[in-house]
Amino acid sequence: MTRPVLGELAVLDDVGPPRRGRAYPAAGATSALLLPALLLLGGLVAWPVLRTLHASVVTDGRWVGAANFRAAFAAPGTAAVVGRTVLWALLVPAVVTVLGYLLAAASRRSQEGGLVRLILVVPTALPLVVTGVTFRLLYDPDPQRGLATLLLARLTGRSAEQVPQLLGPGLVTVALMSAFVWAWVGLAVLVFRAALDAVPPSLGDAVRAFGGNRRDVLWDAQWRPLLLRTVAVVFALVALGTSRTFDLILVMTPGSVRDEASVLTLRVWQTSGGTTTGEGAALGVIWLAAVAAGMLVAALFVRQAWPPPRDPTPVDPEPAAPPRRWIRLLAAGAALAWLVPLGVLLATSLHRPVDAAARAWWSSAPSLDSYRQLTSGPELWRTLGFTLVLATVVTAAVLGIALLAAYPLAWLTGPPAQATGLLLMAASVVPVQVIAGPVNEVLGAVLSSGTTRGLALVHIALGIPFAVLVLRNAFADLPAEQVRAVRLGGRHWWSTLRLLARHNRPAVVAVAVLEFVQVWNDLVVGLLFSGPGAAPLGLFLAGQTRGFVANSGVLAAGSVVASILPVLLVVLARRQLVAGLVAGGVR
């Protein structure tokens, strides 16, 4: 508001926090903006969690206390399942974090570095169903089909019968972990690359000027200023990701060894069968507690001041020398190794179905017969069309609802902002198997379970927390000067929202791409909530694995077709993905 004072215009309401005034929506508008997100999260996330907690301590309406937990732990194999889950949550993130940092550092400022990172990021975009198919082909116990088995036999000088089976009871967990690491290292490389590029080389020069060695440079110029927090973020992200290995285990492990590979993500599904009962609910609560503990630990490492401090005089980073030649060669060698599983998948798809099932892919001439057989029927095209429409609709809905909700939340400061961030993080990592029973109850009361609308609603509800978190963090970074300009221009909150979206385009792109890819690549949500007329692509591919060996050629071809679109989206938008995810930090 301005008034003429002594012939000059004076600003009368430009006082106090800059994020108030006409740019901030009124109470009624704020409620309306938050209502869609609150309804979906309350009905399909919060209430199902509370319903699961209740079901874990009652049986047939009677209070039984910890009886269901004791019964769940007393069941055969539960202790081993919990132990494997803990091993997944500790070992795999450590390996991904170390490899991600080493490969990011080795591929910096070199001509081949961009190609190395491009190769490493491709597996990140693949559906976990496709990753499972790829490594099951690679680790096939028959040396006539499994390249890894053949190489292991040649290297050890043993026969195929004497070589340890990578998909056998003793090594199946190691094999699964290797597939997961292969799929996730690319994301870690991108995050570490962004962190390393943000470290000014002048810090290292200053440490060397005071007599510091390479270890001192790493510790004082990289680790303490930035890398410690980045390591915590990557480790926590991968640790939470290991709680969603359901697709990989279900597809990659033969049925005879599935119990030896089972973790909580699979045991809850096997125990509850998509319902909410005593032992299954108890296991689900244990899983929820573990995920919540991991989320809180991550929040302790990544918390920061609100709003984050701004550098008043930002400068461009000084050029630094590229890594040594042998380090760059190691990075190039790692990229070539990362191409091997993709080569196995593609080569298997380029053979006749009979040849792919009976002999090595390197011993017969390529053919397109597997693709012809795959595309000859209407089922693939119907599934692709359904998944494309579903992913597009869900992405548009999530983006729209998240934009509306993120706008009023971006103006919160202090403890309310921190509490909102924790709640959004918690809602983002709720395992869908745990709440499947209550969600089906809600869908049955509102619509009907097993319908396309119900499947879309579940995807939307699960995608909103992460989308709001990313957009809220990015919106809160809008410079105060721009907010003041909006206020003085007399604009309303919807004009500010448009300004926020334009200013934070990388975050908007990141949310849209990640949500589309998540829905496109999904198996578990489709398995739990789809019906006869709503079969997504992941469920179609998983159904093809029942006769894995006989159907390996057509299955490989279907995996290649299913991977084209998500790989293109992630590769083309990889820079926006990283910029959008780190915008505003983690608050």
Coordinates of C-alpha atoms in Angstrom, one line a residue:
M1 CA 0.0 0.0 0.0
T2 CA 1.4 3.4 -0.9
R3 CA 0.4 7.0 0.1
P4 CA 1.7 10.4 -1.0
V5 CA 3.8 11.9 1.8
L6 CA 5.4 15.3 1.2
G7 CA 4.9 14.8 -2.5
E8 CA 6.6 11.4 -2.6
L9 CA 5.2 7.9 -2.6
A10 CA 5.9 6.1 0.7
V11 CA 5.4 2.3 1.2
L12 CA 3.3 1.9 4.4
D13 CA 2.8 -1.9 4.5
D14 CA 6.2 -3.1 3.3
V15 CA 7.3 -4.0 6.8
G16 CA 7.7 -7.2 8.8
P17 CA 8.5 -10.6 7.1
P18 CA 8.5 -10.2 3.4
R19 CA 6.4 -13.4 2.9
R20 CA 3.1 -11.8 4.2
G21 CA 0.6 -9.4 2.8
R22 CA -1.3 -9.6 -0.5
A23 CA 1.1 -12.3 -1.9
Y24 CA 0.0 -14.7 0.8
P25 CA -3.5 -16.3 0.5
A26 CA -6.1 -15.5 3.0
A27 CA -7.2 -18.1 5.5
G28 CA -10.2 -19.2 3.4
A29 CA -8.0 -19.5 0.2
T30 CA -5.4 -21.4 2.2
S31 CA -7.9 -24.0 3.3
A32 CA -9.2 -24.4 -0.2
L33 CA -5.7 -24.8 -1.6
L34 CA -4.8 -27.5 1.0
L35 CA -8.2 -29.3 1.0
P36 CA -7.6 -31.7 -2.0
A37 CA -4.2 -32.8 -0.6
L38 CA -5.6 -33.2 2.9
L39 CA -8.6 -35.3 1.7
L40 CA -6.4 -37.7 -0.3
L41 CA -3.7 -38.0 2.3
G42 CA -6.1 -38.3 5.2
G43 CA -8.3 -40.9 3.5
L44 CA -5.7 -43.0 1.7
V45 CA -2.6 -42.6 3.9
A46 CA -3.2 -41.3 7.4
W47 CA -6.4 -43.3 8.2
P48 CA -5.0 -46.5 6.7
V49 CA -1.9 -46.2 8.9
L50 CA -4.1 -45.7 12.0
R51 CA -6.3 -48.6 10.9
T52 CA -3.2 -50.8 10.6
L53 CA -2.0 -49.8 14.1
H54 CA -5.4 -50.7 15.5
A55 CA -5.5 -54.0 13.7
S56 CA -2.1 -55.0 15.1
V57 CA -3.4 -55.0 18.7
V58 CA -6.9 -56.5 18.2
T59 CA -8.2 -59.8 16.9
D60 CA -11.9 -60.2 16.1
G61 CA -12.6 -56.9 17.8
R62 CA -10.9 -58.0 21.1
W63 CA -7.8 -56.3 22.5
V64 CA -4.9 -58.7 22.4
G65 CA -2.0 -56.3 23.0
A66 CA 1.3 -57.6 21.9
A67 CA 0.0 -61.1 21.1
N68 CA 0.0 -60.5 17.3
F69 CA 3.6 -59.3 17.5
R70 CA 4.7 -62.3 19.4
A71 CA 3.0 -64.6 17.0
A72 CA 4.5 -62.8 14.0
F73 CA 8.0 -63.1 15.5
A74 CA 7.4 -66.8 16.4
A75 CA 6.6 -67.7 12.9
P76 CA 9.3 -69.7 11.1
G77 CA 11.8 -67.6 9.2
T78 CA 10.7 -64.2 10.7
A79 CA 14.0 -63.6 12.4
A80 CA 15.9 -64.2 9.2
V81 CA 13.6 -61.9 7.3
V82 CA 14.1 -59.1 9.8
G83 CA 17.9 -59.7 9.7
R84 CA 18.0 -59.6 5.9
T85 CA 15.9 -56.4 6.0
V86 CA 18.4 -54.7 8.3
L87 CA 21.3 -56.0 6.1
W88 CA 19.6 -54.4 3.1
A89 CA 19.1 -51.1 4.9
L90 CA 22.8 -50.9 6.0
L91 CA 25.0 -52.6 3.5
V92 CA 23.4 -51.6 0.2
P93 CA 23.2 -47.8 1.0
A94 CA 26.9 -47.9 2.0
V95 CA 27.9 -49.6 -1.2
V96 CA 25.8 -47.2 -3.4
T97 CA 27.1 -44.2 -1.5
V98 CA 30.8 -45.1 -1.8
L99 CA 30.5 -46.1 -5.5
G100 CA 28.5 -43.0 -6.3
Y101 CA 31.1 -40.7 -4.8
L102 CA 34.1 -42.5 -6.4
L103 CA 32.5 -42.5 -9.8
A104 CA 31.3 -38.9 -9.5
A105 CA 34.8 -37.8 -8.5
A106 CA 36.4 -39.9 -11.2
S107 CA 34.2 -38.6 -14.0
R108 CA 34.5 -34.9 -13.3
R109 CA 36.0 -32.4 -15.8
S110 CA 36.9 -35.0 -18.4
Q111 CA 35.8 -35.5 -22.0
E112 CA 34.5 -38.9 -21.3
G113 CA 32.8 -37.9 -18.0
G114 CA 29.5 -36.9 -19.5
L115 CA 29.2 -40.3 -21.4
V116 CA 30.1 -42.2 -18.2
R117 CA 27.4 -40.4 -16.2
L118 CA 24.9 -40.9 -19.0
I119 CA 25.5 -44.7 -19.0
L120 CA 25.3 -44.9 -15.2
V121 CA 22.0 -43.0 -15.1
V122 CA 20.1 -45.3 -17.6
P123 CA 19.5 -48.1 -15.1
T124 CA 18.0 -45.6 -12.7
A125 CA 15.1 -45.1 -15.1
L126 CA 14.4 -48.8 -15.7
P127 CA 11.4 -50.4 -14.0
L128 CA 12.6 -52.7 -11.2
V129 CA 10.7 -55.4 -13.0
V130 CA 13.0 -54.9 -15.9
T131 CA 16.0 -54.9 -13.7
G132 CA 14.9 -58.2 -12.2
V133 CA 14.4 -59.7 -15.6
T134 CA 17.8 -58.4 -16.8
F135 CA 19.8 -59.9 -13.9
R136 CA 17.8 -63.1 -13.9
L137 CA 19.0 -63.6 -17.5
L138 CA 22.5 -62.6 -16.6
Y139 CA 22.7 -65.0 -13.5
D140 CA 20.9 -67.9 -15.2
P141 CA 22.4 -71.1 -13.7
D142 CA 22.7 -72.7 -17.1
P143 CA 26.0 -71.5 -18.8
Q144 CA 24.2 -71.8 -22.2
R145 CA 22.1 -68.9 -21.2
G146 CA 23.7 -67.2 -18.2
L147 CA 26.7 -65.1 -19.1
A148 CA 27.8 -64.6 -15.4
T149 CA 27.7 -68.4 -14.8
L150 CA 29.8 -69.0 -17.9
L151 CA 32.4 -66.4 -16.9
L152 CA 32.5 -67.7 -13.4
A153 CA 33.1 -71.3 -14.6
R154 CA 35.8 -70.1 -17.0
L155 CA 37.6 -68.0 -14.3
T156 CA 37.5 -70.8 -11.7
G157 CA 38.2 -73.6 -14.0
R158 CA 35.2 -75.5 -12.8
S159 CA 32.3 -77.2 -14.5
A160 CA 28.9 -75.5 -14.5
E161 CA 27.7 -78.0 -11.9
Q162 CA 30.5 -77.0 -9.5
V163 CA 30.1 -73.3 -9.9
P164 CA 28.1 -71.6 -7.0
Q165 CA 24.6 -70.7 -8.3
L166 CA 24.1 -67.0 -8.1
L167 CA 20.4 -67.4 -7.8
G168 CA 20.7 -70.4 -5.4
P169 CA 19.8 -70.3 -1.7
G170 CA 23.2 -69.2 -0.5
L171 CA 23.9 -66.3 -2.9
V172 CA 20.4 -65.1 -4.0
T173 CA 20.5 -62.1 -1.5
V174 CA 23.9 -61.1 -2.8
A175 CA 22.6 -61.3 -6.4
L176 CA 19.6 -59.2 -5.5
M177 CA 21.7 -56.6 -3.9
S178 CA 24.0 -56.4 -6.9
A179 CA 21.0 -55.7 -9.1
F180 CA 19.8 -53.0 -6.8
V181 CA 23.2 -51.3 -6.6
W182 CA 23.4 -51.4 -10.4
A183 CA 20.1 -49.6 -10.6
W184 CA 20.7 -46.9 -8.0
V185 CA 24.4 -45.9 -8.4
G186 CA 23.5 -43.5 -11.2
L187 CA 21.3 -41.4 -9.0
A188 CA 24.1 -41.2 -6.4
V189 CA 26.6 -40.2 -9.0
L190 CA 24.3 -37.3 -10.2
V191 CA 23.8 -36.0 -6.6
F192 CA 27.5 -36.2 -5.7
R193 CA 28.4 -34.5 -9.0
A194 CA 26.2 -31.6 -8.2
A195 CA 27.7 -31.4 -4.7
L196 CA 31.3 -31.6 -5.9
D197 CA 30.6 -28.9 -8.5
A198 CA 29.3 -26.6 -5.7
V199 CA 32.6 -26.9 -3.8
P200 CA 34.9 -23.9 -4.7
P201 CA 38.4 -25.2 -5.7
S202 CA 39.8 -22.2 -3.8
L203 CA 39.1 -24.1 -0.6
G204 CA 41.5 -26.9 -1.7
D205 CA 44.1 -24.4 -2.7
A206 CA 43.8 -22.8 0.8
V207 CA 44.3 -26.1 2.5
R208 CA 47.4 -26.8 0.3
A209 CA 48.8 -23.4 1.0
F210 CA 48.9 -24.3 4.7
G211 CA 50.8 -27.5 4.0
G212 CA 47.8 -29.9 3.8
N213 CA 48.0 -33.1 1.8
R214 CA 45.3 -34.9 -0.3
R215 CA 43.7 -36.3 2.8
D216 CA 43.5 -32.8 4.4
V217 CA 42.0 -31.4 1.2
L218 CA 39.3 -34.1 1.1
W219 CA 38.5 -33.6 4.8
D220 CA 38.6 -29.8 5.1
A221 CA 37.8 -28.6 1.6
Q222 CA 35.1 -31.2 0.6
W223 CA 33.9 -33.4 3.4
R224 CA 33.2 -31.0 6.2
P225 CA 31.8 -28.1 4.1
L226 CA 29.4 -30.1 2.0
L227 CA 30.0 -33.8 1.4
L228 CA 29.0 -35.0 4.9
R229 CA 25.5 -33.7 4.4
T230 CA 25.4 -35.1 0.9
V231 CA 26.5 -38.5 2.0
A232 CA 23.8 -38.5 4.7
V233 CA 21.1 -37.6 2.1
V234 CA 22.3 -40.3 -0.4
F235 CA 22.6 -42.9 2.3
A236 CA 19.1 -42.1 3.7
L237 CA 17.5 -42.0 0.3
V238 CA 18.9 -45.4 -0.7
A239 CA 18.1 -46.9 2.7
L240 CA 14.5 -45.9 2.3
G241 CA 14.6 -47.2 -1.2
T242 CA 15.6 -50.6 -0.1
S243 CA 12.2 -50.9 1.7
R244 CA 10.6 -51.0 -1.7
T245 CA 12.5 -53.9 -3.3
F246 CA 9.2 -55.9 -3.7
D247 CA 9.3 -55.8 -7.5
L248 CA 12.9 -56.9 -7.7
I249 CA 12.5 -59.9 -5.4
L250 CA 9.2 -61.0 -6.8
V251 CA 10.6 -61.1 -10.4
M252 CA 14.2 -62.0 -10.0
T253 CA 14.1 -64.8 -7.6
P254 CA 12.9 -68.3 -8.6
G255 CA 10.0 -69.6 -6.6
S256 CA 12.1 -72.3 -4.9
V257 CA 14.4 -69.8 -3.2
R258 CA 12.0 -66.9 -2.6
D259 CA 11.8 -67.6 1.1
E260 CA 15.6 -67.5 1.4
A261 CA 15.5 -64.0 -0.2
S262 CA 12.4 -62.6 1.6
V263 CA 12.5 -59.3 3.5
L264 CA 9.7 -57.5 5.2
T265 CA 8.6 -55.9 2.0
L266 CA 7.7 -59.4 0.7
R267 CA 6.7 -61.1 4.0
V268 CA 4.0 -58.5 4.8
W269 CA 2.4 -59.1 1.4
Q270 CA 2.7 -62.9 1.9
T271 CA 1.2 -62.7 5.4
S272 CA -1.6 -60.3 4.9
G273 CA -2.5 -61.0 1.3
G274 CA -3.8 -57.4 0.8
T275 CA -5.9 -57.5 4.0
T276 CA -5.5 -56.0 7.5
T277 CA -5.2 -58.9 10.0
G278 CA -3.4 -59.6 13.2
E279 CA 0.0 -61.0 12.2
G280 CA 0.2 -59.2 8.9
A281 CA -0.7 -55.9 10.6
A282 CA 1.9 -56.5 13.3
L283 CA 4.6 -57.0 10.7
G284 CA 3.4 -53.9 9.0
V285 CA 3.7 -51.8 12.2
I286 CA 7.3 -53.1 12.7
W287 CA 8.1 -52.1 9.1
L288 CA 6.4 -48.7 9.7
A289 CA 8.5 -48.1 12.8
A290 CA 11.7 -49.0 11.0
V291 CA 10.9 -46.7 8.1
A292 CA 10.0 -43.9 10.5
A293 CA 13.2 -44.3 12.5
G294 CA 15.2 -44.1 9.3
M295 CA 13.4 -41.0 8.2
L296 CA 14.0 -39.3 11.6
V297 CA 17.7 -40.1 11.5
A298 CA 17.9 -38.7 8.0
A299 CA 16.1 -35.6 9.1
L300 CA 18.7 -35.0 11.9
F301 CA 21.5 -35.1 9.3
V302 CA 19.9 -32.9 6.7
R303 CA 18.2 -30.3 8.8
Q304 CA 19.3 -26.7 8.2
A305 CA 18.3 -23.1 9.2
W306 CA 15.1 -21.7 7.9
P307 CA 15.3 -19.9 5.6
P308 CA 18.7 -21.0 4.4
P309 CA 21.5 -18.4 4.4
R310 CA 22.2 -16.7 1.1
D311 CA 25.6 -15.8 -0.1
P312 CA 25.4 -12.1 -0.9
T313 CA 28.3 -12.2 -3.4
P314 CA 28.1 -15.5 -5.3
V315 CA 31.0 -16.2 -7.5
D316 CA 31.5 -18.7 -10.2
P317 CA 33.6 -21.7 -9.2
E318 CA 37.2 -21.6 -10.4
P319 CA 38.3 -24.3 -12.9
A320 CA 40.0 -27.3 -11.4
A321 CA 42.3 -29.9 -12.9
P322 CA 40.6 -33.1 -14.1
P323 CA 41.3 -36.4 -12.3
R324 CA 44.3 -38.4 -13.1
R325 CA 44.3 -40.5 -16.3
W326 CA 44.1 -43.9 -14.5
I327 CA 41.2 -42.7 -12.4
R328 CA 39.3 -41.6 -15.5
L329 CA 40.1 -45.0 -17.1
L330 CA 38.6 -46.7 -14.0
A331 CA 35.4 -44.7 -14.4
A332 CA 35.2 -45.6 -18.1
G333 CA 35.7 -49.3 -17.2
A334 CA 32.9 -49.1 -14.6
A335 CA 30.6 -47.6 -17.3
L336 CA 31.4 -50.4 -19.6
A337 CA 30.7 -52.9 -16.9
W338 CA 27.3 -51.1 -16.3
L339 CA 26.5 -51.7 -20.0
V340 CA 26.9 -55.5 -19.8
P341 CA 23.4 -56.2 -18.2
L342 CA 21.8 -53.9 -20.7
G343 CA 23.6 -55.7 -23.5
V344 CA 22.4 -59.1 -22.2
L345 CA 18.8 -57.9 -22.1
L346 CA 19.0 -56.4 -25.6
A347 CA 20.8 -59.4 -27.1
T348 CA 18.3 -61.8 -25.6
S349 CA 15.4 -59.9 -27.1
L350 CA 17.0 -60.0 -30.5
H351 CA 16.7 -63.8 -30.9
R352 CA 13.9 -66.2 -31.7
P353 CA 11.9 -67.3 -28.7
V354 CA 13.1 -70.9 -29.2
D355 CA 16.8 -69.9 -29.4
A356 CA 16.5 -67.6 -26.4
A357 CA 15.1 -70.4 -24.3
A358 CA 17.4 -73.2 -25.5
R359 CA 20.8 -71.7 -26.2
A360 CA 23.2 -68.9 -25.6
W361 CA 22.3 -65.5 -27.1
W362 CA 25.9 -65.3 -28.5
S363 CA 25.6 -68.6 -30.3
S364 CA 22.8 -67.8 -32.8
A365 CA 22.0 -65.2 -35.4
P366 CA 19.9 -62.2 -34.3
S367 CA 16.2 -62.1 -35.1
L368 CA 13.2 -59.9 -34.5
D369 CA 10.9 -62.8 -34.0
S370 CA 10.5 -62.2 -30.3
Y371 CA 9.4 -58.6 -31.0
R372 CA 7.0 -59.9 -33.7
Q373 CA 5.4 -62.3 -31.3
L374 CA 5.1 -59.7 -28.6
T375 CA 3.4 -57.1 -30.9
S376 CA 1.2 -59.5 -32.8
G377 CA -1.5 -59.6 -30.2
P378 CA -3.6 -56.8 -28.8
E379 CA -2.6 -57.3 -25.1
L380 CA 0.7 -55.4 -25.2
W381 CA -0.9 -52.4 -27.0
R382 CA -3.8 -52.3 -24.7
T383 CA -1.5 -52.4 -21.7
L384 CA 0.8 -49.7 -23.1
G385 CA -2.2 -47.5 -23.9
F386 CA -3.7 -48.0 -20.4
T387 CA -0.4 -47.3 -18.6
L388 CA 0.3 -44.2 -20.7
V389 CA -3.1 -42.7 -20.0
L390 CA -2.9 -43.7 -16.3
A391 CA 0.6 -42.2 -15.9
T392 CA -0.4 -39.0 -17.7
V393 CA -3.6 -38.4 -15.7
V394 CA -1.9 -39.2 -12.4
T395 CA 1.0 -36.9 -13.1
A396 CA -1.3 -34.0 -14.1
A397 CA -3.4 -34.5 -10.9
V398 CA -0.4 -34.8 -8.6
L399 CA 1.3 -31.8 -10.1
G400 CA -1.8 -29.7 -9.9
I401 CA -2.7 -30.6 -6.3
A402 CA 0.9 -30.3 -5.2
L403 CA 1.3 -26.9 -6.7
L404 CA -1.8 -25.7 -4.8
A405 CA -0.7 -27.2 -1.5
A406 CA 2.9 -26.2 -1.7
Y407 CA 2.1 -22.5 -2.2
P408 CA 0.7 -21.8 1.3
L409 CA 3.1 -24.2 3.0
A410 CA 6.1 -22.4 1.5
W411 CA 5.5 -19.4 3.6
L412 CA 5.8 -21.3 6.9
T413 CA 8.9 -20.6 9.0
G414 CA 10.6 -22.0 12.1
P415 CA 9.2 -25.1 13.9
P416 CA 5.9 -25.3 11.8
A417 CA 8.0 -25.5 8.6
Q418 CA 10.2 -28.3 10.1
A419 CA 7.2 -30.2 11.4
T420 CA 5.5 -30.0 8.0
G421 CA 8.7 -31.3 6.3
L422 CA 8.9 -34.3 8.6
L423 CA 5.2 -35.1 8.1
L424 CA 5.6 -34.9 4.3
M425 CA 8.8 -37.1 4.4
A426 CA 6.9 -39.7 6.6
A427 CA 4.0 -39.8 4.2
S428 CA 6.3 -40.2 1.3
V429 CA 7.9 -43.4 2.6
V430 CA 4.8 -45.2 3.9
P431 CA 5.0 -48.7 2.4
V432 CA 1.9 -49.4 0.4
Q433 CA 1.8 -53.1 1.4
V434 CA 1.3 -52.1 5.0
I435 CA -1.8 -50.0 4.3
A436 CA -3.2 -52.1 1.4
G437 CA -6.1 -53.5 3.4
P438 CA -7.5 -50.2 4.8
V439 CA -7.0 -48.5 1.4
N440 CA -9.1 -51.2 -0.2
E441 CA -11.8 -50.6 2.5
V442 CA -11.8 -46.9 1.7
L443 CA -12.0 -47.5 -2.0
G444 CA -14.8 -50.0 -1.5
A445 CA -16.8 -47.4 0.4
V446 CA -16.1 -44.5 -1.9
L447 CA -15.9 -46.2 -5.3
S448 CA -15.2 -49.9 -5.7
S449 CA -11.8 -51.6 -5.3
G450 CA -10.2 -53.0 -8.4
T451 CA -11.3 -50.2 -10.7
T452 CA -9.2 -47.8 -12.8
R453 CA -10.4 -44.8 -10.8
G454 CA -9.4 -46.5 -7.6
L455 CA -6.0 -47.4 -9.0
A456 CA -5.5 -43.8 -10.1
L457 CA -6.5 -42.4 -6.7
V458 CA -4.0 -44.6 -4.9
H459 CA -1.2 -43.4 -7.2
I460 CA -2.2 -39.8 -6.7
A461 CA -2.3 -40.1 -2.9
L462 CA 1.1 -41.8 -2.8
G463 CA 2.6 -39.3 -5.1
I464 CA 1.4 -36.1 -3.4
P465 CA 3.6 -36.0 -0.3
F466 CA 6.9 -36.1 -2.2
A467 CA 5.7 -33.7 -4.8
V468 CA 4.5 -31.2 -2.2
L469 CA 7.8 -31.6 -0.3
V470 CA 9.9 -30.8 -3.4
L471 CA 7.8 -27.9 -4.6
R472 CA 7.5 -26.4 -1.1
N473 CA 11.2 -26.4 -0.7
A474 CA 11.8 -24.9 -4.1
F475 CA 9.0 -22.2 -3.6
A476 CA 10.5 -21.2 -0.3
D477 CA 13.7 -20.2 -2.0
L478 CA 12.1 -17.5 -4.1
P479 CA 14.1 -14.3 -3.4
A480 CA 12.3 -11.9 -1.0
E481 CA 12.8 -9.1 -3.5
Q482 CA 10.6 -10.8 -6.0
V483 CA 7.9 -11.3 -3.3
R484 CA 8.1 -7.6 -2.4
A485 CA 7.8 -6.7 -6.1
V486 CA 4.6 -8.8 -6.4
R487 CA 3.1 -7.2 -3.3
L488 CA 3.8 -3.7 -4.5
G489 CA 2.4 -4.6 -7.9
G490 CA -0.9 -5.4 -6.2
R491 CA -1.0 -9.0 -7.4
H492 CA -3.0 -11.7 -5.7
W493 CA -1.8 -15.1 -4.6
W494 CA -2.6 -16.8 -7.9
S495 CA -0.2 -14.4 -9.7
T496 CA 2.4 -15.2 -7.1
L497 CA 1.8 -19.0 -7.6
R498 CA 2.4 -18.6 -11.4
L499 CA 5.6 -16.6 -10.6
L500 CA 6.8 -19.4 -8.3
A501 CA 6.1 -22.1 -10.9
R502 CA 8.0 -20.2 -13.6
H503 CA 10.9 -19.3 -11.3
N504 CA 11.2 -23.0 -10.1
R505 CA 10.7 -24.7 -13.4
P506 CA 13.4 -27.4 -12.6
A507 CA 11.4 -28.5 -9.5
V508 CA 8.2 -28.6 -11.5
V509 CA 9.9 -30.7 -14.3
A510 CA 11.4 -33.0 -11.6
V511 CA 8.1 -33.7 -10.0
A512 CA 6.4 -34.3 -13.3
V513 CA 9.1 -36.6 -14.7
L514 CA 9.6 -38.6 -11.5
E515 CA 5.8 -39.1 -10.9
F516 CA 5.3 -40.2 -14.5
V517 CA 8.2 -42.6 -14.4
Q518 CA 7.0 -43.9 -11.0
V519 CA 3.6 -44.8 -12.2
W520 CA 4.9 -46.2 -15.5
N521 CA 7.4 -48.4 -13.7
D522 CA 5.1 -49.6 -10.9
L523 CA 4.2 -53.2 -10.1
V524 CA 3.2 -53.3 -6.4
V525 CA 0.4 -50.7 -6.6
G526 CA -1.0 -52.4 -9.7
L527 CA -0.8 -55.8 -8.0
L528 CA -2.6 -54.7 -4.9
F529 CA -5.3 -52.4 -6.4
S530 CA -5.9 -53.1 -10.1
G531 CA -8.7 -55.2 -11.5
P532 CA -9.5 -57.2 -14.6
G533 CA -10.0 -54.0 -16.7
A534 CA -7.1 -52.1 -15.1
A535 CA -3.8 -54.0 -15.7
P536 CA -0.8 -51.7 -15.9
L537 CA 2.5 -52.5 -17.7
G538 CA 4.4 -53.7 -14.6
L539 CA 1.7 -56.3 -13.9
F540 CA 1.8 -57.4 -17.5
L541 CA 5.5 -58.0 -17.5
A542 CA 5.4 -59.8 -14.1
G543 CA 2.8 -62.1 -15.5
Q544 CA 5.2 -63.1 -18.3
T545 CA 7.8 -64.3 -15.8
R546 CA 5.8 -67.4 -14.7
G547 CA 7.4 -69.4 -17.5
F548 CA 10.6 -67.5 -17.4
V549 CA 13.0 -69.8 -19.4
A550 CA 10.5 -70.7 -22.1
N551 CA 9.3 -67.1 -22.4
S552 CA 12.7 -65.3 -22.0
G553 CA 12.9 -64.0 -25.5
V554 CA 9.5 -62.4 -25.6
L555 CA 9.9 -61.2 -22.0
A556 CA 13.2 -59.5 -22.8
A557 CA 11.6 -57.8 -25.8
G558 CA 8.7 -56.6 -23.6
S559 CA 11.2 -55.3 -21.1
V560 CA 13.0 -53.3 -23.8
V561 CA 9.8 -51.8 -25.0
A562 CA 8.7 -50.9 -21.5
S563 CA 12.0 -49.2 -20.8
I564 CA 12.2 -46.9 -23.8
L565 CA 9.9 -44.1 -22.6
P566 CA 11.2 -43.8 -18.9
V567 CA 14.8 -43.9 -20.0
L568 CA 14.2 -41.1 -22.6
L569 CA 12.5 -39.0 -20.0
V570 CA 15.1 -39.4 -17.3
V571 CA 18.1 -39.0 -19.7
L572 CA 16.6 -35.9 -21.3
A573 CA 15.6 -34.3 -18.0
R574 CA 18.5 -35.4 -15.8
R575 CA 19.9 -31.9 -15.3
Q576 CA 16.5 -30.6 -14.3
L577 CA 15.9 -33.6 -12.1
V578 CA 19.0 -32.9 -10.0
A579 CA 18.4 -29.1 -9.9
G580 CA 14.8 -29.6 -8.9
L581 CA 15.5 -32.1 -6.2
V582 CA 18.2 -30.0 -4.5
A583 CA 16.3 -26.7 -4.9
G584 CA 15.6 -25.2 -1.5
G585 CA 17.5 -28.0 0.2
V586 CA 15.8 -30.4 2.6
R587 CA 13.9 -28.5 5.3

